PDB file of C-alpha atoms in Angstrom:
ATOM      1  CA  MET A 322      63.292 227.340-134.073  1.00  0.00           C
ATOM      2  CA  PRO A 323      62.733 228.157-137.697  1.00  0.00           C
ATOM      3  CA  ASP A 324      59.523 227.030-139.324  1.00  0.00           C
ATOM      4  CA  ARG A 325      58.833 226.506-143.055  1.00  0.00           C
ATOM      5  CA  THR A 326      59.119 230.255-143.599  1.00  0.00           C
ATOM      6  CA  GLY A 327      62.182 230.738-141.532  1.00  0.00           C
ATOM      7  CA  SER A 328      60.470 232.328-138.540  1.00  0.00           C
ATOM      8  CA  GLN A 329      61.474 231.533-134.926  1.00  0.00           C
ATOM      9  CA  ASP A 330      59.483 229.225-132.755  1.00  0.00           C
ATOM     10  CA  ALA A 331      59.032 231.003-129.440  1.00  0.00           C
ATOM     11  CA  SER A 332      59.125 227.677-127.580  1.00  0.00           C
ATOM     12  CA  ALA A 333      62.695 226.886-128.644  1.00  0.00           C
ATOM     13  CA  PRO A 334      65.357 226.928-125.905  1.00  0.00           C
ATOM     14  CA  PRO A 335      67.409 229.998-126.442  1.00  0.00           C
ATOM     15  CA  GLY A 336      70.988 229.418-127.591  1.00  0.00           C
ATOM     16  CA  ARG A 337      70.434 225.694-128.030  1.00  0.00           C
ATOM     17  CA  PRO A 338      73.479 224.445-130.047  1.00  0.00           C
ATOM     18  CA  GLY A 339      72.987 222.489-133.172  1.00  0.00           C
ATOM     19  CA  PRO A 340      74.225 218.928-133.779  1.00  0.00           C
ATOM     20  CA  ALA A 341      77.877 218.441-133.720  1.00  0.00           C
ATOM     21  CA  ALA A 342      79.416 218.967-137.254  1.00  0.00           C
ATOM     22  CA  GLY A 343      80.461 215.755-138.970  1.00  0.00           C
ATOM     23  CA  SER A 344      78.369 213.534-136.737  1.00  0.00           C
ATOM     24  CA  ALA A 345      75.425 211.353-137.840  1.00  0.00           C
ATOM     25  CA  ARG A 346      73.109 213.830-136.207  1.00  0.00           C
ATOM     26  CA  ASP A 347      74.435 216.475-138.665  1.00  0.00           C
ATOM     27  CA  ALA A 348      72.588 214.810-141.616  1.00  0.00           C
ATOM     28  CA  ALA A 349      70.334 217.215-143.314  1.00  0.00           C
ATOM     29  CA  SER A 350      67.425 214.745-143.443  1.00  0.00           C
ATOM     30  CA  ILE A 351      65.756 213.790-140.184  1.00  0.00           C
ATOM     31  CA  TRP A 352      65.317 210.322-141.672  1.00  0.00           C
ATOM     32  CA  LEU A 353      69.061 209.838-141.860  1.00  0.00           C
ATOM     33  CA  ARG A 354      69.752 210.770-138.243  1.00  0.00           C
ATOM     34  CA  PRO A 355      69.569 208.394-135.294  1.00  0.00           C
ATOM     35  CA  THR A 356      66.177 208.815-133.468  1.00  0.00           C
ATOM     36  CA  LEU A 357      67.970 209.661-130.202  1.00  0.00           C
ATOM     37  CA  SER A 358      71.529 210.162-129.016  1.00  0.00           C
ATOM     38  CA  GLY A 359      72.952 207.511-126.804  1.00  0.00           C
ATOM     39  CA  ARG A 360      73.046 209.869-123.834  1.00  0.00           C
ATOM     40  CA  GLY A 361      70.417 211.165-121.430  1.00  0.00           C
ATOM     41  CA  PRO A 362      67.426 209.565-119.831  1.00  0.00           C
ATOM     42  CA  ALA A 363      65.292 206.817-121.416  1.00  0.00           C
ATOM     43  CA  PRO A 364      63.136 208.169-124.247  1.00  0.00           C
ATOM     44  CA  ALA A 365      59.617 209.282-123.290  1.00  0.00           C
ATOM     45  CA  PHE A 366      58.367 209.559-126.816  1.00  0.00           C
ATOM     46  CA  ASP A 367      59.266 208.623-130.338  1.00  0.00           C
ATOM     47  CA  ARG A 368      58.750 210.153-133.775  1.00  0.00           C
ATOM     48  CA  GLU A 369      55.558 208.338-134.434  1.00  0.00           C
ATOM     49  CA  ARG A 370      53.996 209.560-131.243  1.00  0.00           C
ATOM     50  CA  LEU A 371      55.080 213.104-132.008  1.00  0.00           C
ATOM     51  CA  ALA A 372      53.660 212.898-135.575  1.00  0.00           C
ATOM     52  CA  ASP A 373      50.299 211.595-134.296  1.00  0.00           C
ATOM     53  CA  ALA A 374      50.086 214.367-131.763  1.00  0.00           C
ATOM     54  CA  GLY A 375      50.936 217.027-134.340  1.00  0.00           C
ATOM     55  CA  VAL A 376      48.357 215.541-136.846  1.00  0.00           C
ATOM     56  CA  ARG A 377      45.577 215.488-134.163  1.00  0.00           C
ATOM     57  CA  LEU A 378      46.337 219.068-133.320  1.00  0.00           C
ATOM     58  CA  ALA A 379      46.448 220.248-136.939  1.00  0.00           C
ATOM     59  CA  ASP A 380      43.185 218.341-137.792  1.00  0.00           C
ATOM     60  CA  ALA A 381      41.490 220.025-134.885  1.00  0.00           C
ATOM     61  CA  GLU A 382      42.826 223.575-134.938  1.00  0.00           C
ATOM     62  CA  GLY A 383      44.789 224.156-138.153  1.00  0.00           C
ATOM     63  CA  LEU A 384      48.387 224.091-139.132  1.00  0.00           C
ATOM     64  CA  ALA A 385      49.218 227.364-137.374  1.00  0.00           C
ATOM     65  CA  ALA A 386      48.214 225.780-134.055  1.00  0.00           C
ATOM     66  CA  VAL A 387      51.133 223.259-134.378  1.00  0.00           C
ATOM     67  CA  THR A 388      54.027 224.601-132.405  1.00  0.00           C
ATOM     68  CA  MET A 389      56.609 222.725-130.348  1.00  0.00           C
ATOM     69  CA  ARG A 390      54.938 224.101-127.175  1.00  0.00           C
ATOM     70  CA  ALA A 391      51.382 223.086-128.156  1.00  0.00           C
ATOM     71  CA  VAL A 392      52.519 219.504-129.178  1.00  0.00           C
ATOM     72  CA  ALA A 393      54.460 219.130-125.972  1.00  0.00           C
ATOM     73  CA  ARG A 394      51.400 220.367-123.916  1.00  0.00           C
ATOM     74  CA  SER A 395      49.212 217.789-125.681  1.00  0.00           C
ATOM     75  CA  LEU A 396      51.644 215.096-124.585  1.00  0.00           C
ATOM     76  CA  GLY A 397      51.806 216.344-121.045  1.00  0.00           C
ATOM     77  CA  SER A 398      55.399 217.363-121.342  1.00  0.00           C
ATOM     78  CA  ALA A 399      57.716 220.421-121.654  1.00  0.00           C
ATOM     79  CA  PRO A 400      58.787 221.811-125.048  1.00  0.00           C
ATOM     80  CA  ALA A 401      62.425 220.998-124.249  1.00  0.00           C
ATOM     81  CA  SER A 402      61.606 217.307-124.250  1.00  0.00           C
ATOM     82  CA  LEU A 403      60.709 217.377-127.953  1.00  0.00           C
ATOM     83  CA  TYR A 404      64.155 218.641-129.002  1.00  0.00           C
ATOM     84  CA  ARG A 405      65.544 215.177-128.343  1.00  0.00           C
ATOM     85  CA  TYR A 406      63.485 213.991-131.326  1.00  0.00           C
ATOM     86  CA  VAL A 407      63.168 216.970-133.669  1.00  0.00           C
ATOM     87  CA  THR A 408      65.342 220.080-133.825  1.00  0.00           C
ATOM     88  CA  THR A 409      62.829 222.400-135.566  1.00  0.00           C
ATOM     89  CA  ARG A 410      59.070 222.856-136.076  1.00  0.00           C
ATOM     90  CA  GLU A 411      59.863 222.251-139.710  1.00  0.00           C
ATOM     91  CA  GLU A 412      61.060 218.771-138.853  1.00  0.00           C
ATOM     92  CA  LEU A 413      57.981 218.168-136.847  1.00  0.00           C
ATOM     93  CA  LEU A 414      55.908 219.039-139.969  1.00  0.00           C
ATOM     94  CA  GLU A 415      57.920 216.575-141.945  1.00  0.00           C
ATOM     95  CA  LEU A 416      57.044 213.878-139.575  1.00  0.00           C
ATOM     96  CA  MET A 417      53.406 214.836-139.788  1.00  0.00           C
ATOM     97  CA  ILE A 418      53.378 215.008-143.615  1.00  0.00           C
ATOM     98  CA  ASP A 419      55.002 211.508-143.826  1.00  0.00           C
ATOM     99  CA  ARG A 420      52.584 210.198-141.208  1.00  0.00           C
ATOM    100  CA  ALA A 421      49.568 211.419-143.385  1.00  0.00           C
ATOM    101  CA  ALA A 422      51.277 210.025-146.572  1.00  0.00           C
ATOM    102  CA  GLY A 423      51.301 206.664-144.891  1.00  0.00           C
ATOM    103  CA  GLU A 424      47.453 206.655-145.167  1.00  0.00           C
ATOM    104  CA  VAL A 425      47.549 206.317-148.902  1.00  0.00           C
ATOM    105  CA  ARG A 426      46.687 202.892-149.970  1.00  0.00           C
ATOM    106  CA  PHE A 427      48.424 201.011-152.773  1.00  0.00           C
ATOM    107  CA  ASP A 428      46.210 197.989-153.203  1.00  0.00           C
ATOM    108  CA  GLY A 429      44.656 197.434-156.522  1.00  0.00           C
ATOM    109  CA  LEU A 430      47.481 199.099-158.564  1.00  0.00           C
ATOM    110  CA  GLY A 431      49.288 197.278-161.332  1.00  0.00           C
ATOM    111  CA  SER A 432      46.328 197.382-163.673  1.00  0.00           C
ATOM    112  CA  GLY A 433      48.652 197.667-166.732  1.00  0.00           C
ATOM    113  CA  ASP A 434      47.235 201.049-167.666  1.00  0.00           C
ATOM    114  CA  TRP A 435      49.460 203.792-166.215  1.00  0.00           C
ATOM    115  CA  LEU A 436      46.747 206.453-166.452  1.00  0.00           C
ATOM    116  CA  ASP A 437      44.329 204.386-164.447  1.00  0.00           C
ATOM    117  CA  ASP A 438      46.909 203.628-161.850  1.00  0.00           C
ATOM    118  CA  LEU A 439      47.958 207.236-161.429  1.00  0.00           C
ATOM    119  CA  ARG A 440      44.311 208.353-161.260  1.00  0.00           C
ATOM    120  CA  THR A 441      43.760 205.774-158.527  1.00  0.00           C
ATOM    121  CA  LEU A 442      46.770 207.223-156.619  1.00  0.00           C
ATOM    122  CA  ALA A 443      45.487 210.771-157.116  1.00  0.00           C
ATOM    123  CA  HIS A 444      42.005 209.871-155.754  1.00  0.00           C
ATOM    124  CA  ARG A 445      43.549 208.213-152.806  1.00  0.00           C
ATOM    125  CA  SER A 446      45.734 211.276-152.160  1.00  0.00           C
ATOM    126  CA  ARG A 447      42.607 213.361-152.435  1.00  0.00           C
ATOM    127  CA  GLU A 448      40.908 211.263-149.728  1.00  0.00           C
ATOM    128  CA  VAL A 449      43.836 211.693-147.359  1.00  0.00           C
ATOM    129  CA  GLN A 450      44.059 215.469-148.046  1.00  0.00           C
ATOM    130  CA  LEU A 451      40.409 215.937-147.429  1.00  0.00           C
ATOM    131  CA  ARG A 452      40.683 214.031-144.067  1.00  0.00           C
ATOM    132  CA  HIS A 453      43.658 216.384-143.169  1.00  0.00           C
ATOM    133  CA  PRO A 454      42.686 219.866-144.401  1.00  0.00           C
ATOM    134  CA  TRP A 455      46.101 221.274-143.337  1.00  0.00           C
ATOM    135  CA  LEU A 456      48.070 218.935-145.594  1.00  0.00           C
ATOM    136  CA  PRO A 457      47.791 220.967-148.890  1.00  0.00           C
ATOM    137  CA  GLU A 458      49.033 223.978-146.965  1.00  0.00           C
ATOM    138  CA  ALA A 459      51.940 222.079-145.359  1.00  0.00           C
ATOM    139  CA  THR A 460      53.148 220.749-148.700  1.00  0.00           C
ATOM    140  CA  ALA A 461      52.334 223.934-150.793  1.00  0.00           C
ATOM    141  CA  SER A 462      56.053 224.621-151.197  1.00  0.00           C
ATOM    142  CA  GLY A 463      57.002 221.005-151.875  1.00  0.00           C
ATOM    143  CA  SER A 464      56.612 217.661-150.038  1.00  0.00           C
ATOM    144  CA  PRO A 465      59.620 216.656-148.149  1.00  0.00           C
ATOM    145  CA  LEU A 466      60.758 213.052-148.715  1.00  0.00           C
ATOM    146  CA  GLY A 467      60.223 210.516-145.954  1.00  0.00           C
ATOM    147  CA  PRO A 468      59.674 206.729-145.984  1.00  0.00           C
ATOM    148  CA  HIS A 469      56.044 206.976-146.934  1.00  0.00           C
ATOM    149  CA  THR A 470      56.360 209.642-149.513  1.00  0.00           C
ATOM    150  CA  VAL A 471      59.165 207.604-151.172  1.00  0.00           C
ATOM    151  CA  ALA A 472      56.810 204.545-151.201  1.00  0.00           C
ATOM    152  CA  TYR A 473      54.246 206.776-153.035  1.00  0.00           C
ATOM    153  CA  LEU A 474      56.887 207.865-155.547  1.00  0.00           C
ATOM    154  CA  GLU A 475      57.874 204.234-156.051  1.00  0.00           C
ATOM    155  CA  HIS A 476      54.313 203.134-156.812  1.00  0.00           C
ATOM    156  CA  ALA A 477      53.896 206.082-159.184  1.00  0.00           C
ATOM    157  CA  LEU A 478      57.022 205.368-161.122  1.00  0.00           C
ATOM    158  CA  ALA A 479      56.148 201.651-161.179  1.00  0.00           C
ATOM    159  CA  ALA A 480      52.940 202.619-163.012  1.00  0.00           C
ATOM    160  CA  LEU A 481      54.867 204.766-165.371  1.00  0.00           C
ATOM    161  CA  ALA A 482      57.584 202.142-166.115  1.00  0.00           C
ATOM    162  CA  PRO A 483      56.246 201.252-169.572  1.00  0.00           C
ATOM    163  CA  VAL A 484      55.804 204.769-170.674  1.00  0.00           C
ATOM    164  CA  PRO A 485      58.436 205.712-173.263  1.00  0.00           C
ATOM    165  CA  VAL A 486      59.442 209.152-171.866  1.00  0.00           C
ATOM    166  CA  PRO A 487      62.600 210.178-170.019  1.00  0.00           C
ATOM    167  CA  ALA A 488      62.915 209.558-166.262  1.00  0.00           C
ATOM    168  CA  ARG A 489      63.017 213.350-165.668  1.00  0.00           C
ATOM    169  CA  THR A 490      59.658 213.782-167.428  1.00  0.00           C
ATOM    170  CA  LYS A 491      58.172 210.953-165.221  1.00  0.00           C
ATOM    171  CA  LEU A 492      59.436 212.681-162.051  1.00  0.00           C
ATOM    172  CA  GLU A 493      58.123 215.977-163.166  1.00  0.00           C
ATOM    173  CA  ALA A 494      54.796 214.400-163.953  1.00  0.00           C
ATOM    174  CA  VAL A 495      54.485 212.978-160.452  1.00  0.00           C
ATOM    175  CA  GLY A 496      55.451 216.306-158.882  1.00  0.00           C
ATOM    176  CA  VAL A 497      52.910 218.175-161.067  1.00  0.00           C
ATOM    177  CA  LEU A 498      50.277 215.546-160.228  1.00  0.00           C
ATOM    178  CA  GLN A 499      50.817 216.103-156.479  1.00  0.00           C
ATOM    179  CA  SER A 500      50.548 219.928-156.893  1.00  0.00           C
ATOM    180  CA  VAL A 501      47.344 219.596-158.833  1.00  0.00           C
ATOM    181  CA  VAL A 502      45.922 217.284-156.155  1.00  0.00           C
ATOM    182  CA  GLY A 503      46.788 219.783-153.544  1.00  0.00           C
ATOM    183  CA  SER A 504      45.219 222.671-155.419  1.00  0.00           C
ATOM    184  CA  LEU A 505      42.017 220.865-156.206  1.00  0.00           C
ATOM    185  CA  THR A 506      41.522 219.526-152.715  1.00  0.00           C
ATOM    186  CA  ARG A 507      42.099 223.007-151.244  1.00  0.00           C
ATOM    187  CA  ALA A 508      39.360 224.388-153.549  1.00  0.00           C
ATOM    188  CA  GLU A 509      36.977 221.508-152.775  1.00  0.00           C
ATOM    189  CA  ARG A 510      37.560 222.042-149.051  1.00  0.00           C
ATOM    190  CA  ALA A 511      36.823 225.670-149.461  1.00  0.00           C
ATOM    191  CA  ARG A 512      33.592 224.958-151.282  1.00  0.00           C
ATOM    192  CA  ARG A 513      32.564 222.586-148.469  1.00  0.00           C
ATOM    193  CA  THR A 514      33.277 225.008-145.630  1.00  0.00           C
ATOM    194  CA  ASP A 515      32.665 228.496-146.972  1.00  0.00           C
ATOM    195  CA  GLY A 516      28.932 227.876-147.546  1.00  0.00           C
ATOM    196  CA  GLY A 517      27.017 230.959-148.147  1.00  0.00           C
ATOM    197  CA  THR A 518      30.090 233.151-148.726  1.00  0.00           C
ATOM    198  CA  LEU A 519      31.199 230.966-151.620  1.00  0.00           C
ATOM    199  CA  ALA A 520      27.810 230.897-153.076  1.00  0.00           C
ATOM    200  CA  ARG A 521      27.689 234.669-152.907  1.00  0.00           C
ATOM    201  CA  TRP A 522      31.004 234.939-154.715  1.00  0.00           C
ATOM    202  CA  GLN A 523      29.905 232.462-157.390  1.00  0.00           C
ATOM    203  CA  ARG A 524      26.728 234.406-158.024  1.00  0.00           C
ATOM    204  CA  ALA A 525      28.662 237.685-158.222  1.00  0.00           C
ATOM    205  CA  ASP A 526      31.085 236.108-160.719  1.00  0.00           C
ATOM    206  CA  ARG A 527      28.217 234.679-162.815  1.00  0.00           C
ATOM    207  CA  GLU A 528      26.530 238.153-162.900  1.00  0.00           C
ATOM    208  CA  PHE A 529      29.794 239.919-163.849  1.00  0.00           C
ATOM    209  CA  LEU A 530      30.791 237.483-166.386  1.00  0.00           C
ATOM    210  CA  ALA A 531      27.435 237.320-168.110  1.00  0.00           C
ATOM    211  CA  ARG A 532      27.305 241.108-168.454  1.00  0.00           C
ATOM    212  CA  THR A 533      30.841 241.319-169.613  1.00  0.00           C
ATOM    213  CA  VAL A 534      30.511 238.792-172.366  1.00  0.00           C
ATOM    214  CA  ALA A 535      27.137 240.016-173.390  1.00  0.00           C
ATOM    215  CA  ALA A 536      28.691 243.403-174.263  1.00  0.00           C
ATOM    216  CA  GLY A 537      30.538 241.543-177.036  1.00  0.00           C
ATOM    217  CA  GLU A 538      34.030 242.821-176.159  1.00  0.00           C
ATOM    218  CA  HIS A 539      35.533 239.473-175.194  1.00  0.00           C
ATOM    219  CA  PRO A 540      34.684 237.033-178.013  1.00  0.00           C
ATOM    220  CA  HIS A 541      37.057 234.399-176.927  1.00  0.00           C
ATOM    221  CA  VAL A 542      35.803 234.188-173.441  1.00  0.00           C
ATOM    222  CA  ALA A 543      32.232 234.180-174.804  1.00  0.00           C
ATOM    223  CA  ALA A 544      33.138 231.356-177.198  1.00  0.00           C
ATOM    224  CA  ALA A 545      34.862 229.240-174.525  1.00  0.00           C
ATOM    225  CA  VAL A 546      31.947 229.592-172.029  1.00  0.00           C
ATOM    226  CA  THR A 547      29.466 228.798-174.777  1.00  0.00           C
ATOM    227  CA  ALA A 548      31.459 225.697-175.904  1.00  0.00           C
ATOM    228  CA  ALA A 549      31.731 224.621-172.195  1.00  0.00           C
ATOM    229  CA  GLY A 550      27.865 224.527-172.110  1.00  0.00           C
ATOM    230  CA  GLY A 551      27.161 227.598-170.158  1.00  0.00           C
ATOM    231  CA  GLY A 552      25.570 229.587-172.979  1.00  0.00           C
ATOM    232  CA  VAL A 553      26.101 233.279-173.377  1.00  0.00           C
ATOM    233  CA  PRO A 554      23.256 235.821-173.455  1.00  0.00           C
ATOM    234  CA  GLN A 555      22.891 238.061-176.439  1.00  0.00           C
ATOM    235  CA  HIS A 556      23.650 241.620-176.154  1.00  0.00           C
ATOM    236  CA  GLY A 557      20.985 243.335-174.031  1.00  0.00           C
ATOM    237  CA  GLU A 558      20.055 240.135-172.323  1.00  0.00           C
ATOM    238  CA  GLY A 559      22.932 239.928-169.879  1.00  0.00           C
ATOM    239  CA  GLU A 560      21.268 241.587-167.025  1.00  0.00           C
ATOM    240  CA  ALA A 561      18.267 239.261-166.996  1.00  0.00           C
ATOM    241  CA  GLY A 562      20.296 236.186-167.592  1.00  0.00           C
ATOM    242  CA  ALA A 563      22.746 236.948-164.870  1.00  0.00           C
ATOM    243  CA  ALA A 564      20.166 237.860-162.356  1.00  0.00           C
ATOM    244  CA  ALA A 565      18.374 234.609-162.914  1.00  0.00           C
ATOM    245  CA  GLY A 566      21.483 232.649-162.898  1.00  0.00           C
ATOM    246  CA  GLU A 567      20.130 230.717-165.901  1.00  0.00           C
ATOM    247  CA  ASP A 568      21.205 230.725-169.583  1.00  0.00           C
ATOM    248  CA  GLY A 569      24.093 232.962-168.452  1.00  0.00           C
ATOM    249  CA  ALA A 570      27.789 232.576-168.795  1.00  0.00           C
ATOM    250  CA  GLY A 571      28.223 231.766-165.164  1.00  0.00           C
ATOM    251  CA  THR A 572      26.523 228.384-165.454  1.00  0.00           C
ATOM    252  CA  ALA A 573      29.680 226.957-166.879  1.00  0.00           C
ATOM    253  CA  VAL A 574      31.996 228.592-164.315  1.00  0.00           C
ATOM    254  CA  GLY A 575      32.166 226.533-161.152  1.00  0.00           C
ATOM    255  CA  ALA A 576      28.432 226.803-160.211  1.00  0.00           C
ATOM    256  CA  GLY A 577      27.223 223.440-161.410  1.00  0.00           C
ATOM    257  CA  ASP A 578      26.216 220.445-159.288  1.00  0.00           C
ATOM    258  CA  GLU A 579      28.711 218.011-160.742  1.00  0.00           C
ATOM    259  CA  ASP A 580      30.291 215.551-158.275  1.00  0.00           C
ATOM    260  CA  PRO A 581      33.563 217.045-157.107  1.00  0.00           C
ATOM    261  CA  ALA A 582      35.225 213.564-157.539  1.00  0.00           C
ATOM    262  CA  GLN A 583      34.135 213.683-161.238  1.00  0.00           C
ATOM    263  CA  ILE A 584      35.574 217.113-161.727  1.00  0.00           C
ATOM    264  CA  PHE A 585      38.735 216.012-159.932  1.00  0.00           C
ATOM    265  CA  ASP A 586      39.102 212.927-162.140  1.00  0.00           C
ATOM    266  CA  ARG A 587      38.583 214.880-165.311  1.00  0.00           C
ATOM    267  CA  ILE A 588      41.166 217.562-164.536  1.00  0.00           C
ATOM    268  CA  VAL A 589      43.701 214.986-163.316  1.00  0.00           C
ATOM    269  CA  THR A 590      43.213 212.976-166.474  1.00  0.00           C
ATOM    270  CA  ARG A 591      43.697 215.955-168.731  1.00  0.00           C
ATOM    271  CA  VAL A 592      46.784 217.171-166.815  1.00  0.00           C
ATOM    272  CA  LEU A 593      48.421 213.655-166.946  1.00  0.00           C
ATOM    273  CA  SER A 594      47.546 213.139-170.650  1.00  0.00           C
ATOM    274  CA  GLY A 595      49.005 216.610-171.462  1.00  0.00           C
ATOM    275  CA  LEU A 596      52.133 216.048-169.508  1.00  0.00           C
ATOM    276  CA  LEU A 597      52.983 212.599-170.864  1.00  0.00           C
ATOM    277  CA  GLY A 598      51.368 213.032-174.240  1.00  0.00           C
ATOM    278  CA  PRO A 599      50.580 210.497-176.940  1.00  0.00           C
ATOM    279  CA  GLU A 600      53.944 208.800-176.272  1.00  0.00           C
ATOM    280  CA  GLY A 601      52.415 207.587-172.861  1.00  0.00           C
ATOM    281  CA  ARG A 602      49.305 206.257-174.596  1.00  0.00           C
ATOM    282  CA  GLY A 603      51.127 204.549-177.281  1.00  0.00           C
TER     283      GLY A 603
END
């Protein structure tokens, strides 16, 4: 069965025909199709149980571990039994994504400040994605719409209702926000799990950047780093500054001890303000 990249799931029954053309089961969205046909034995599972099993497997072993065969095995069943509920691995991932989206809480919204409400939604999405490290990867090419993702969109658009910008701009802003949340949580997760490897990369970056800007050949980079609070060593001081990791350009480039949630909030705020502009604040 094709996955999100079009590859074939080895556990798929060979030659299995697709849904009959023109029937309700021919709907492109899994959410518009009946959960089961009216024929065959009584259902052993349901979509919620499949989604839960897939989420548990992905949480424990990563997204690549989620195959129809592996999910069926975790449920004590044969892969063929899953095809009564989902026809592809991609559809299984859709169930999992929507299952995770259902963890986003909507309480406390309706503050009257669209930016505060969207920041709240962003932080709650961040919490969910940090709980499920596979989620940013699963939604990297776009988040398929399901009942819970539509509920999220409804709350985001409700927050933006008073903003005097076109509907298309609002939809684009919500889409960009979700992409930013995914990118930032992927980076945060990497910082948490890479440990010494990441620290070594950061030190190497600090050393290289300090020596490069100290040579005076990249004045705009030097000015930006200085303005950000990192400081740039004067020509001839780059080696000492970089080696010490102090007073060097790298101090401003991802090496600080600032709370990740504060960094996240600052970036999300800037992105939303930039997308919706002064019109949104007025």
